[in-house]
Amino acid sequence: MPYDPSAFPPFAVTVDLVVLTVRRHSLCALAVRRGEPPFQGRWALPGGFVRADEDLSQAAARELAEETGLCAHDPSVPAQDNGAHLEQLATYGDPKRDPRMRVVSVAHLALAPDLPAPRAGGDASNARWAPVEELLQQGGYGRDGEPVAPLAFDHAQILADGVERARSKIEYSSLATAFCPPEFTVGELRRVYEAVWGVALDPRNFHRKVTGTPGFLVPTGGTTTRQGGRPAQLFRAGGATLLNPPMLRPEV
Amino acid sequence: MPYDPSAFPPFAVTVDLVVLTVRRHSLCALAVRRGEPPFQGRWALPGGFVRADEDLSQAAARELAEETGLCAHDPSVPAQDNGAHLEQLATYGDPKRDPRMRVVSVAHLALAPDLPAPRAGGDASNARWAPVEELLQQGGYGRDGEPVAPLAFDHAQILADGVERARSKIEYSSLATAFCPPEFTVGELRRVYEAVWGVALDPRNFHRKVTGTPGFLVPTGGTTTRQGGRPAQLFRAGGATLLNPPMLRPEV
DNA sequence: GATCATAGTCGTCTTCCTGACGATAAACAC
DNA sequence: GTGTTTATCGTCAGGAAGACGACTATGATC
């Protein structure tokens, strides 16, 4: 068929962000409160329109910086400091996903270390870290007994997909270190796995596994006591990005 | 920021397809010859515009049917016959990826059993199965000594990403059976792995692995001799979609 | 200061899985 | 029948992981 500029319908293209972190031993996602219809007042994932001259990953990095102040890692430079891991997740384009018009959203997944309180256009009450299970329980009740409205649009599905991606990807990659500060202990890394998977891991076998995988962790020489108990060695993430053999997620 | 319909630039949204199959012991992809500029006469991945009332997966399934006659599997019904596995791959949106206008392409990955010669709008000379390494060697020479032009647009990158997805996904899922006819032998399944990974696998260990994984293969009772040699048992794909522990790709 | 609780670290033992490879079985080509 | 090809079963050694004991080094409590 010949090229005809009028032959395609116009779309709006957005990026939405699943920003995950680990706070107080639970996996949390960044949610922002919508200020306008549709879904006004409801919680949603941060996101926005892709600009005319912008690549998708640029748009995602810009939105991430606007919402959190984080600067996105280039995936090829995993040892950067003070940044977050950012990768494309999936694209959602149901014709009815936005009642206003045809919007295709390219969702991205960001993993960040624990951060200070989020900001959303300077208004802290309109952005928060919430445990993912709280955001995903549609129409249930939150920890404080308040009724919980489901996320706007199809954002519950997007969040669920992002969480699943994170859960499976820390199995066979060193991505769990993206949840940690630049220097961390084996115990802190283990608590990341435990929070993301929602399971308890044996500290001794975990220690053997991560310290025995070449290139995964490199000791910095320092020690610290952050949790009470015996001081622990500090490590940085090593150059290895793939874990082979993988970390095994315990059976249910 | 308030909602303003003029605040976002219009995009064209397309789906592109990486359709993979195994023919003559090598991994092949479907390529179509472009009939109009840009890249006129060059090979490209099949694809087209998403229609106004169509979901992304519907558009991909429609394009797949138009190009190959295959009907896409619903991923939740893996035992369907005469269909192909279809899943979303990734989305490509570089502002300059199409010189005509801003096009965002949602690439999909399809895995199909060996098929008769492809058709593209009824014209067989404009569609072919080509070994992926031939399509990916930019500016080299094909098997027949003819110079090979690289794929149009960013389709070489999309194809490479699709091949990598297929290579890694058959490790931990039963997806390799999507390359096989409804009934197949262990040897045929092994040759799929060998073609996709480009390695030789030990027939005895492979047999032990696939027949020992519960739910992966179910015997149909029949036997066949398709390759010469002793007749082999026929199997269908079992209900298990995840392989745990995974099939290990040999080190290089 | 002794005791206890908490974490971190090192070992051991058993079990399971894999890679390497020998041996047998059942077809076909000559 | 002999050789060739492919399928299938078995054996054995090595590595990785789960279960779990033991020891170490801190802070908290009495």
Coordinates of C-alpha atoms (C1' of nucleotides) in Angstrom, one line a residue, chain C:
Chain C
dG1 C1' 31.6 -6.3 84.3
dA2 C1' 28.5 -10.4 83.3
dT3 C1' 24.8 -11.6 80.6
dC4 C1' 21.8 -11.4 76.8
dA5 C1' 20.1 -10.2 72.3
dT6 C1' 21.3 -9.2 67.6
dA7 C1' 23.8 -9.7 63.4
dG8 C1' 27.6 -11.3 60.7
dT9 C1' 30.6 -15.0 59.1
dC10 C1' 32.5 -19.7 58.5
dG11 C1' 31.7 -24.8 58.1
dT12 C1' 29.5 -29.3 57.4
dC13 C1' 26.4 -32.5 55.5
dT14 C1' 23.0 -34.1 52.4
dT15 C1' 20.6 -33.8 48.2
dC16 C1' 19.8 -32.6 43.6
dC17 C1' 21.2 -31.4 39.0
dT18 C1' 24.4 -31.4 35.4
dG19 C1' 28.1 -32.7 32.2
dA20 C1' 30.7 -36.4 30.3
dC21 C1' 30.1 -40.5 28.3
dG22 C1' 29.3 -45.9 27.9
dA23 C1' 25.9 -49.1 26.2
dT24 C1' 21.8 -50.8 24.1
dA25 C1' 17.7 -50.4 20.8
dA26 C1' 15.4 -49.9 16.5
dA27 C1' 15.1 -48.2 12.2
dC28 C1' 17.3 -47.8 7.1
dA29 C1' 21.0 -48.3 3.2
dC30 C1' 23.9 -51.4 1.1

